[in-house]
Tab-separated table of C-alpha atoms in Angstrom:
chain	number	residue	atom	x	y	z
P	1	MET	CA	-30.502	22.409	-60.947
P	2	ARG	CA	-29.200	24.731	-58.473
P	3	THR	CA	-28.051	23.856	-54.699
P	4	THR	CA	-26.069	25.199	-51.934
P	5	VAL	CA	-23.379	21.942	-51.770
P	6	GLY	CA	-23.362	19.583	-54.714
P	7	ILE	CA	-22.584	16.085	-53.451
P	8	ILE	CA	-21.499	13.308	-55.877
P	9	GLY	CA	-21.165	9.984	-54.899
P	10	ALA	CA	-23.719	8.185	-52.179
P	11	GLY	CA	-21.641	5.921	-50.469
P	12	PRO	CA	-21.685	6.737	-46.534
P	13	ALA	CA	-19.552	10.118	-46.575
P	14	GLY	CA	-22.076	11.875	-49.245
P	15	LEU	CA	-25.420	10.466	-47.718
P	16	LEU	CA	-23.984	11.456	-43.895
P	17	LEU	CA	-22.857	14.986	-45.214
P	18	ALA	CA	-26.159	15.384	-46.601
P	19	ARG	CA	-27.998	14.571	-43.491
P	20	LEU	CA	-25.776	16.996	-41.753
P	21	LEU	CA	-26.251	19.620	-44.300
P	22	HIS	CA	-30.284	19.391	-43.743
P	23	ASN	CA	-30.573	19.202	-39.849
P	24	ALA	CA	-28.057	22.500	-40.074
P	25	GLY	CA	-31.062	23.949	-42.726
P	26	ILE	CA	-28.327	23.854	-45.695
P	27	ASP	CA	-29.650	22.337	-49.335
P	28	SER	CA	-27.740	19.768	-50.985
P	29	VAL	CA	-28.352	16.959	-53.964
P	30	VAL	CA	-26.776	14.208	-54.360
P	31	LEU	CA	-25.410	12.622	-57.135
P	32	GLU	CA	-24.851	8.559	-57.618
P	33	SER	CA	-23.880	6.685	-60.685
P	34	ARG	CA	-24.957	3.495	-59.451
P	35	ASP	CA	-29.142	2.313	-58.503
P	36	ARG	CA	-30.512	2.190	-54.830
P	37	ASP	CA	-30.176	-1.891	-55.207
P	38	TYR	CA	-26.363	-1.650	-55.757
P	39	VAL	CA	-25.709	0.946	-53.453
P	40	GLU	CA	-27.120	-1.050	-50.590
P	41	HIS	CA	-25.576	-4.041	-51.376
P	42	ARG	CA	-21.661	-3.032	-52.223
P	43	GLN	CA	-19.846	-4.926	-49.410
P	44	ARG	CA	-16.866	-2.691	-47.680
P	45	ALA	CA	-15.922	-1.973	-44.399
P	46	GLY	CA	-18.036	-3.538	-40.933
P	47	ILE	CA	-16.008	-1.616	-38.211
P	48	LEU	CA	-17.175	2.116	-36.939
P	49	GLU	CA	-15.231	4.078	-34.881
P	50	GLN	CA	-16.313	5.886	-31.129
P	51	GLY	CA	-16.351	9.522	-33.334
P	52	THR	CA	-18.102	7.667	-36.114
P	53	VAL	CA	-20.928	6.360	-33.521
P	54	ASP	CA	-21.415	9.608	-32.044
P	55	VAL	CA	-21.700	11.208	-35.069
P	56	LEU	CA	-24.402	9.051	-36.805
P	57	ARG	CA	-26.325	8.988	-33.373
P	58	GLU	CA	-25.859	13.148	-33.512
P	59	ALA	CA	-27.217	12.998	-36.797
P	60	GLY	CA	-30.579	10.624	-35.886
P	61	ALA	CA	-29.042	7.671	-38.225
P	62	GLY	CA	-28.310	5.611	-35.105
P	63	GLU	CA	-32.089	3.876	-34.188
P	64	ARG	CA	-31.097	0.782	-36.026
P	65	MET	CA	-27.506	0.987	-35.528
P	66	ASP	CA	-27.566	0.916	-31.589
P	67	ARG	CA	-30.616	-1.758	-31.683
P	68	GLU	CA	-28.838	-4.072	-34.537
P	69	GLY	CA	-24.838	-3.147	-34.128
P	70	LEU	CA	-22.435	-4.942	-32.097
P	71	PRO	CA	-20.595	-3.063	-29.716
P	72	HIS	CA	-16.937	-4.264	-29.207
P	73	ASP	CA	-14.405	-3.407	-26.186
P	74	GLY	CA	-11.518	-4.998	-27.739
P	75	ILE	CA	-9.999	-7.491	-30.315
P	76	GLU	CA	-7.431	-10.078	-29.983
P	77	LEU	CA	-4.051	-10.549	-31.006
P	78	ARG	CA	-2.634	-13.978	-32.097
P	79	PHE	CA	1.199	-14.256	-32.796
P	80	ASP	CA	3.348	-17.281	-32.022
P	81	ARG	CA	0.498	-19.571	-30.899
P	82	ARG	CA	-0.236	-17.104	-28.100
P	83	ARG	CA	-3.776	-14.696	-27.665
P	84	HIS	CA	-3.602	-11.606	-26.387
P	85	ARG	CA	-6.465	-8.930	-26.091
P	86	VAL	CA	-6.296	-5.368	-26.081
P	87	ASP	CA	-9.133	-3.886	-23.952
P	88	PHE	CA	-10.237	-0.556	-25.888
P	89	PRO	CA	-12.500	1.099	-23.015
P	90	ALA	CA	-9.679	0.318	-20.097
P	91	LEU	CA	-6.871	1.880	-22.410
P	92	THR	CA	-8.653	5.113	-23.795
P	93	GLY	CA	-10.834	6.354	-21.179
P	94	GLY	CA	-13.805	4.309	-22.306
P	95	ARG	CA	-13.906	4.419	-26.290
P	96	SER	CA	-15.065	1.377	-27.729
P	97	VAL	CA	-15.931	0.431	-31.826
P	98	MET	CA	-19.385	-0.859	-33.141
P	99	VAL	CA	-19.981	-3.555	-36.005
P	100	TYR	CA	-21.968	-2.580	-38.031
P	101	ALA	CA	-21.996	-3.535	-41.791
P	102	GLN	CA	-21.565	-0.284	-44.609
P	103	THR	CA	-24.483	-1.550	-46.270
P	104	GLU	CA	-26.709	-1.029	-43.253
P	105	VAL	CA	-25.503	3.030	-42.612
P	106	CYS	CA	-26.261	3.448	-46.258
P	107	LYS	CA	-29.631	2.082	-46.295
P	108	ASP	CA	-30.494	4.006	-43.060
P	109	LEU	CA	-29.202	7.139	-44.700
P	110	ILE	CA	-30.710	6.881	-48.079
P	111	ALA	CA	-33.778	6.147	-46.134
P	112	LEU	CA	-33.990	9.897	-44.375
P	113	GLN	CA	-32.785	11.587	-47.430
P	114	LEU	CA	-35.744	9.998	-49.277
P	115	LYS	CA	-38.189	10.809	-46.422
P	116	GLU	CA	-36.971	14.103	-45.206
P	117	GLY	CA	-33.634	15.629	-46.767
P	118	GLY	CA	-33.159	17.252	-50.511
P	119	PRO	CA	-32.968	15.249	-53.880
P	120	LEU	CA	-31.168	12.402	-53.946
P	121	LEU	CA	-30.304	10.898	-57.623
P	122	PHE	CA	-29.559	7.633	-58.399
P	123	GLU	CA	-28.012	6.725	-61.742
P	124	ALA	CA	-27.047	10.085	-62.131
P	125	GLU	CA	-23.198	9.910	-63.523
P	126	ALA	CA	-20.838	13.055	-62.595
P	127	LEU	CA	-19.242	13.781	-66.220
P	128	ALA	CA	-16.916	16.605	-64.638
P	129	VAL	CA	-16.595	19.614	-62.441
P	130	GLU	CA	-16.307	22.925	-63.713
P	131	GLY	CA	-15.012	26.035	-62.324
P	132	ALA	CA	-13.794	24.466	-59.451
P	133	ASP	CA	-11.762	27.836	-58.581
P	134	THR	CA	-14.445	30.184	-58.758
P	135	ASP	CA	-17.545	31.128	-56.881
P	136	SER	CA	-19.708	29.058	-58.912
P	137	PRO	CA	-18.677	25.700	-59.437
P	138	ARG	CA	-20.948	23.025	-61.531
P	139	VAL	CA	-21.143	19.670	-61.976
P	140	ARG	CA	-22.065	18.196	-65.344
P	141	PHE	CA	-24.091	14.706	-64.891
P	142	ARG	CA	-26.554	12.487	-67.227
P	143	HIS	CA	-29.455	11.750	-65.778
P	144	GLU	CA	-32.622	9.536	-67.288
P	145	GLY	CA	-30.841	9.662	-70.919
P	146	ARG	CA	-30.162	13.137	-71.041
P	147	GLU	CA	-27.341	15.585	-69.502
P	148	ASP	CA	-28.000	18.416	-67.193
P	149	VAL	CA	-26.115	20.711	-65.147
P	150	LEU	CA	-25.527	21.124	-61.334
P	151	GLU	CA	-24.727	25.376	-60.191
P	152	CYS	CA	-23.442	25.041	-56.527
P	153	ASP	CA	-21.772	27.004	-54.227
P	154	TYR	CA	-19.568	23.851	-53.531
P	155	VAL	CA	-18.597	20.669	-54.612
P	156	VAL	CA	-17.729	17.384	-52.479
P	157	GLY	CA	-16.016	15.028	-54.195
P	158	CYS	CA	-17.238	11.489	-52.384
P	159	ASP	CA	-17.056	9.616	-55.525
P	160	GLY	CA	-14.677	7.238	-54.613
P	161	PHE	CA	-10.910	6.808	-55.942
P	162	TRP	CA	-12.054	6.301	-59.719
P	163	GLY	CA	-14.431	9.392	-59.483
P	164	VAL	CA	-14.136	13.003	-61.343
P	165	ALA	CA	-13.740	15.075	-58.599
P	166	ARG	CA	-10.288	14.204	-58.269
P	167	LYS	CA	-9.301	15.154	-62.346
P	168	ALA	CA	-10.607	18.727	-61.794
P	169	VAL	CA	-7.690	19.637	-59.587
P	170	PRO	CA	-5.475	20.962	-61.637
P	171	ALA	CA	-1.776	18.343	-62.254
P	172	GLU	CA	0.018	21.094	-61.264
P	173	LEU	CA	-1.410	21.842	-57.735
P	174	SER	CA	-1.526	17.842	-56.836
P	175	GLN	CA	0.977	15.805	-55.012
P	176	VAL	CA	0.329	11.856	-54.472
P	177	PHE	CA	1.965	9.231	-52.231
P	178	GLU	CA	0.965	6.247	-52.644
P	179	ARG	CA	2.375	2.203	-51.751
P	180	THR	CA	1.255	-0.623	-53.261
P	181	TYR	CA	1.220	-4.337	-51.181
P	182	PRO	CA	2.101	-7.761	-52.949
P	183	PHE	CA	-0.567	-9.136	-50.967
P	184	GLY	CA	-4.614	-8.962	-50.768
P	185	TRP	CA	-7.334	-10.389	-48.805
P	186	LEU	CA	-8.885	-13.174	-49.483
P	187	GLY	CA	-12.512	-12.493	-47.781
P	188	ILE	CA	-15.467	-14.489	-47.069
P	189	LEU	CA	-18.869	-14.345	-45.635
P	190	ALA	CA	-20.368	-17.352	-44.453
P	191	ASP	CA	-23.343	-18.844	-42.729
P	192	VAL	CA	-21.908	-19.627	-39.452
P	193	PRO	CA	-22.049	-17.902	-36.212
P	194	PRO	CA	-18.671	-16.432	-35.202
P	195	SER	CA	-15.670	-18.588	-33.741
P	196	HIS	CA	-14.704	-15.566	-31.074
P	197	ASP	CA	-17.069	-13.012	-29.062
P	198	GLU	CA	-14.589	-10.197	-30.843
P	199	LEU	CA	-12.319	-9.835	-33.511
P	200	VAL	CA	-9.119	-11.556	-34.076
P	201	TYR	CA	-6.069	-10.414	-35.794
P	202	ALA	CA	-3.425	-12.950	-36.225
P	203	ARG	CA	0.080	-13.000	-37.064
P	204	HIS	CA	1.322	-16.480	-38.664
P	205	ASP	CA	4.542	-17.311	-40.954
P	206	ARG	CA	1.464	-18.849	-43.140
P	207	GLY	CA	0.397	-15.234	-43.789
P	208	PHE	CA	-1.789	-12.942	-41.871
P	209	ALA	CA	-5.785	-14.033	-40.842
P	210	LEU	CA	-8.654	-11.912	-39.760
P	211	LEU	CA	-11.781	-13.277	-37.988
P	212	SER	CA	-14.968	-10.614	-38.081
P	213	MET	CA	-18.841	-11.222	-38.159
P	214	ARG	CA	-21.709	-9.314	-39.764
P	215	SER	CA	-23.793	-10.515	-37.475
P	216	PRO	CA	-24.123	-13.121	-34.555
P	217	SER	CA	-24.985	-15.600	-37.280
P	218	VAL	CA	-22.689	-13.941	-40.116
P	219	SER	CA	-19.106	-14.685	-40.040
P	220	ARG	CA	-16.364	-12.435	-42.139
P	221	LEU	CA	-13.164	-14.025	-42.355
P	222	TYR	CA	-10.241	-13.366	-44.175
P	223	LEU	CA	-6.870	-14.821	-45.640
P	224	GLN	CA	-3.665	-13.105	-46.399
P	225	VAL	CA	-2.934	-14.161	-49.837
P	226	PRO	CA	-0.781	-13.439	-53.056
P	227	GLU	CA	-1.350	-10.363	-54.924
P	228	GLY	CA	-3.513	-10.874	-58.411
P	229	THR	CA	-4.860	-14.519	-56.399
P	230	ASP	CA	-8.504	-15.303	-58.226
P	231	ALA	CA	-10.613	-15.914	-55.046
P	232	GLN	CA	-11.971	-18.875	-57.229
P	233	GLU	CA	-8.751	-20.286	-57.124
P	234	TRP	CA	-9.607	-21.638	-53.279
P	235	SER	CA	-12.314	-24.583	-52.752
P	236	ASP	CA	-14.344	-24.485	-49.618
P	237	GLU	CA	-12.493	-26.727	-47.728
P	238	ALA	CA	-9.338	-25.303	-48.356
P	239	ILE	CA	-10.116	-21.715	-47.182
P	240	TRP	CA	-11.247	-23.297	-43.983
P	241	ASP	CA	-8.268	-25.746	-43.707
P	242	GLU	CA	-5.991	-22.234	-43.738
P	243	LEU	CA	-7.700	-20.397	-41.612
P	244	GLU	CA	-7.697	-23.344	-38.843
P	245	ARG	CA	-3.834	-23.061	-39.299
P	246	ARG	CA	-3.124	-19.622	-39.538
P	247	PHE	CA	-5.351	-18.904	-36.195
P	248	GLU	CA	-3.956	-22.077	-34.172
P	249	THR	CA	-3.463	-21.487	-30.636
P	250	ASP	CA	-2.373	-23.454	-27.198
P	251	ASP	CA	-5.332	-23.810	-25.857
P	252	ASP	CA	-8.640	-25.759	-27.075
P	253	TRP	CA	-10.242	-22.659	-29.228
P	254	ARG	CA	-12.314	-23.730	-32.228
P	255	LEU	CA	-13.238	-22.804	-35.297
P	256	GLU	CA	-16.252	-23.054	-36.720
P	257	ARG	CA	-16.937	-24.098	-40.167
P	258	GLY	CA	-19.710	-23.269	-42.487
P	259	PRO	CA	-21.307	-22.575	-46.183
P	260	ILE	CA	-19.556	-19.968	-47.326
P	261	THR	CA	-22.172	-17.802	-49.314
P	262	GLN	CA	-19.280	-15.149	-50.600
P	263	LYS	CA	-15.575	-14.739	-51.752
P	264	SER	CA	-13.937	-11.849	-52.801
P	265	VAL	CA	-9.864	-10.708	-53.150
P	266	THR	CA	-9.333	-7.114	-52.144
P	267	PRO	CA	-5.645	-5.512	-52.821
P	268	MET	CA	-4.062	-3.810	-50.297
P	269	ARG	CA	-2.793	-0.648	-50.869
P	270	SER	CA	-1.976	3.239	-49.714
P	271	PHE	CA	-3.074	6.444	-51.243
P	272	VAL	CA	-2.786	10.216	-50.268
P	273	HIS	CA	-4.081	12.757	-52.885
P	274	GLU	CA	-3.009	16.429	-51.521
P	275	PRO	CA	-4.208	19.081	-51.616
P	276	MET	CA	-7.951	17.900	-50.208
P	277	ARG	CA	-9.319	21.115	-51.510
P	278	HIS	CA	-9.208	23.270	-54.936
P	279	GLY	CA	-11.387	26.231	-54.652
P	280	ARG	CA	-14.870	25.457	-53.603
P	281	LEU	CA	-14.599	21.935	-54.631
P	282	PHE	CA	-13.368	19.822	-51.626
P	283	LEU	CA	-12.588	15.858	-51.906
P	284	ALA	CA	-13.761	13.264	-49.028
P	285	GLY	CA	-13.625	9.850	-48.548
P	286	ASP	CA	-11.418	7.807	-50.923
P	287	ALA	CA	-11.468	10.084	-53.505
P	288	ALA	CA	-8.886	11.787	-51.781
P	289	HIS	CA	-6.850	8.837	-49.549
P	290	ILE	CA	-7.149	5.106	-49.363
P	291	VAL	CA	-5.962	2.893	-46.604
P	292	PRO	CA	-4.870	-0.960	-46.361
P	293	PRO	CA	-8.150	-2.751	-44.804
P	294	THR	CA	-6.011	-3.702	-41.474
P	295	GLY	CA	-6.317	-1.031	-39.473
P	296	ALA	CA	-10.054	-0.472	-40.023
P	297	LYS	CA	-9.937	3.122	-40.890
P	298	GLY	CA	-11.217	3.940	-44.701
P	299	LEU	CA	-14.701	4.450	-44.021
P	300	ASN	CA	-14.497	6.403	-40.789
P	301	LEU	CA	-11.803	8.552	-42.523
P	302	ALA	CA	-14.633	9.670	-45.312
P	303	VAL	CA	-16.602	10.414	-41.867
P	304	GLY	CA	-14.153	12.353	-40.274
P	305	ASP	CA	-13.467	13.992	-44.210
P	306	VAL	CA	-17.235	15.259	-44.277
P	307	VAL	CA	-17.902	16.435	-40.837
P	308	THR	CA	-15.204	18.226	-41.066
P	309	PHE	CA	-16.625	20.184	-44.060
P	310	ALA	CA	-19.833	20.414	-42.674
P	311	ARG	CA	-18.867	22.074	-39.709
P	312	ALA	CA	-16.827	24.730	-41.256
P	313	LEU	CA	-19.740	25.677	-43.646
P	314	ILE	CA	-21.904	25.724	-40.832
P	315	GLU	CA	-19.828	27.938	-38.449
P	316	TYR	CA	-19.155	30.109	-42.199
P	317	ARG	CA	-22.596	31.110	-42.663
P	318	ALA	CA	-23.697	31.109	-38.495
P	319	ALA	CA	-20.722	33.893	-38.311
P	320	GLY	CA	-19.242	34.585	-41.437
P	321	ASP	CA	-15.927	33.137	-40.470
P	322	ALA	CA	-14.522	31.282	-43.245
P	323	THR	CA	-11.004	30.080	-40.828
P	324	ARG	CA	-12.289	26.375	-41.527
P	325	LEU	CA	-13.293	26.464	-45.038
P	326	ASP	CA	-9.866	27.213	-45.963
P	327	SER	CA	-8.168	25.371	-43.397
P	328	TYR	CA	-10.290	22.005	-44.404
P	329	SER	CA	-7.241	20.347	-46.089
P	330	GLU	CA	-4.913	20.954	-43.659
P	331	THR	CA	-7.077	20.108	-40.969
P	332	CYS	CA	-8.592	16.215	-42.480
P	333	LEU	CA	-4.898	15.598	-43.670
P	334	ARG	CA	-3.723	15.859	-40.238
P	335	ARG	CA	-5.747	12.817	-39.695
P	336	VAL	CA	-5.428	10.992	-42.638
P	337	TRP	CA	-1.745	11.001	-42.243
P	338	GLN	CA	-2.082	9.714	-38.785
P	339	ALA	CA	-4.329	6.868	-39.885
P	340	GLU	CA	-2.440	6.141	-43.056
P	341	ARG	CA	0.788	5.389	-40.433
P	342	PHE	CA	-1.675	3.461	-37.786
P	343	SER	CA	-3.024	1.623	-40.889
P	344	TYR	CA	1.133	0.770	-42.454
P	345	ALA	CA	1.542	-0.453	-39.104
P	346	MET	CA	-0.791	-2.629	-38.191
P	347	THR	CA	0.046	-3.936	-41.458
P	348	THR	CA	3.360	-4.339	-41.539
P	349	MET	CA	3.138	-6.116	-38.252
P	350	LEU	CA	1.289	-8.769	-39.066
P	351	HIS	CA	1.304	-9.491	-42.718
P	352	ARG	CA	4.268	-12.013	-44.025
P	353	ALA	CA	6.027	-10.343	-47.017
P	354	PRO	CA	6.648	-12.796	-49.638
P	355	ASP	CA	10.750	-12.143	-49.378
P	356	ALA	CA	10.781	-12.010	-45.661
P	357	THR	CA	13.386	-13.059	-43.753
P	358	PRO	CA	13.940	-15.219	-40.095
P	359	PHE	CA	15.095	-11.329	-39.012
P	360	ASP	CA	11.679	-9.671	-39.887
P	361	ASP	CA	9.754	-12.846	-38.551
P	362	ARG	CA	11.496	-12.026	-35.379
P	363	ILE	CA	10.925	-8.069	-35.567
P	364	GLN	CA	7.355	-8.557	-36.190
P	365	LEU	CA	6.917	-10.926	-33.238
P	366	ALA	CA	9.156	-8.686	-31.387
P	367	GLN	CA	6.463	-5.981	-31.801
P	368	LEU	CA	3.092	-8.063	-30.909
P	369	ASP	CA	5.223	-9.139	-27.616
P	370	ARG	CA	5.403	-5.236	-26.919
P	371	ILE	CA	1.822	-4.399	-27.431
P	372	ALA	CA	1.674	-7.776	-24.531
P	373	THR	CA	3.772	-6.016	-22.199
P	374	ALA	CA	4.019	-2.658	-22.450
P	375	ARG	CA	0.907	-0.830	-21.844
P	376	SER	CA	2.119	2.198	-23.481
P	377	ALA	CA	2.144	0.333	-27.114
P	378	GLU	CA	-0.923	-1.549	-26.348
P	379	THR	CA	-2.150	1.978	-25.707
P	380	ASP	CA	-0.834	3.471	-28.783
P	381	LEU	CA	-2.879	0.914	-30.770
P	382	ALA	CA	-6.030	0.965	-28.691
P	383	GLU	CA	-6.225	5.038	-29.309
P	384	GLY	CA	-5.564	4.808	-33.024
P	385	TYR	CA	-8.458	1.692	-33.311
P	386	THR	CA	-11.297	3.162	-31.586
P	387	GLY	CA	-10.444	6.414	-33.775
P	388	PHE	CA	-8.546	9.959	-33.812
P	389	PRO	CA	-10.291	13.005	-32.846
P	390	LEU	CA	-12.602	14.258	-35.580
P	391	ASP	CA	-11.751	18.221	-34.707
């Protein structure tokens, strides 16, 4: 099998890349190790930055998002029983975000790829990327019980942290930067309308909490818990009681409770692999970087990566200028490190470390108070949350 761009992974990054290439008349093949049902139902991020929303619309994949997604013009910060709303459009020249689950993005892009695009092979396990530093890289993969080879001009690894793409970068050329956190997020889905019309980020002495949503009738909420916590250790009642404590305010706001349909624990880590390119292999998304979810950056960073690659390849094929392809890693990493900075700042400002001292608590409250009282600090948060430029 032969194609111009071999894409490993049918998450939102790989699927969007295939769509962008198709629209530009560039052929591709997408290899996905899981089946279609798994890809369309794995729960992941739900906040789309302004740039991601714009790209999906331009790619012809925004119709259902615009119909069913929930535009948000701000978030609320809660601390010391106070409430402060950050108005995104007022601080960023009109930028906002969209609540639209990654599962729905994948459904939309899969439908388009199967209808109009190139081959999308489910249950096709990539085994190795070979010849990345040659003009003819290839992907060995297993599909329908037999091994095959996908010959490519370029390979883009959108196969996540545990995928094979990053392993094709020689160890002596790789640098890894990472940080783990001594806490995670206990997340729930609940059949109850959201108790607030925008996301609420709460810093509390008992730990962080986040109020989010998946739809007007389904709430998504999170609690900071110790690293290694088993979600089943928490009863539904205990979860609601703890959420209520951490969202407490001095006014009459109330948290609405409902049946919990899903609960799980997400670990927290920061990770960056440099470089993001080796020869004709390009890494994108979690294959190259991971951010803690506090800043809502993971999916959006992956989108930024594949947009950068697609634009670079389109420019090269149209004008013979390889400048953007050659600078792919440097271009992406500038955005990645800004997102890492933002996510780290949000995480350390809102989560209480197990060994936190009264001094640490006061610093967190001072940071939040600064955002609530200084437009410059509030603007920095709004600009980071709504997204850094894709170029």
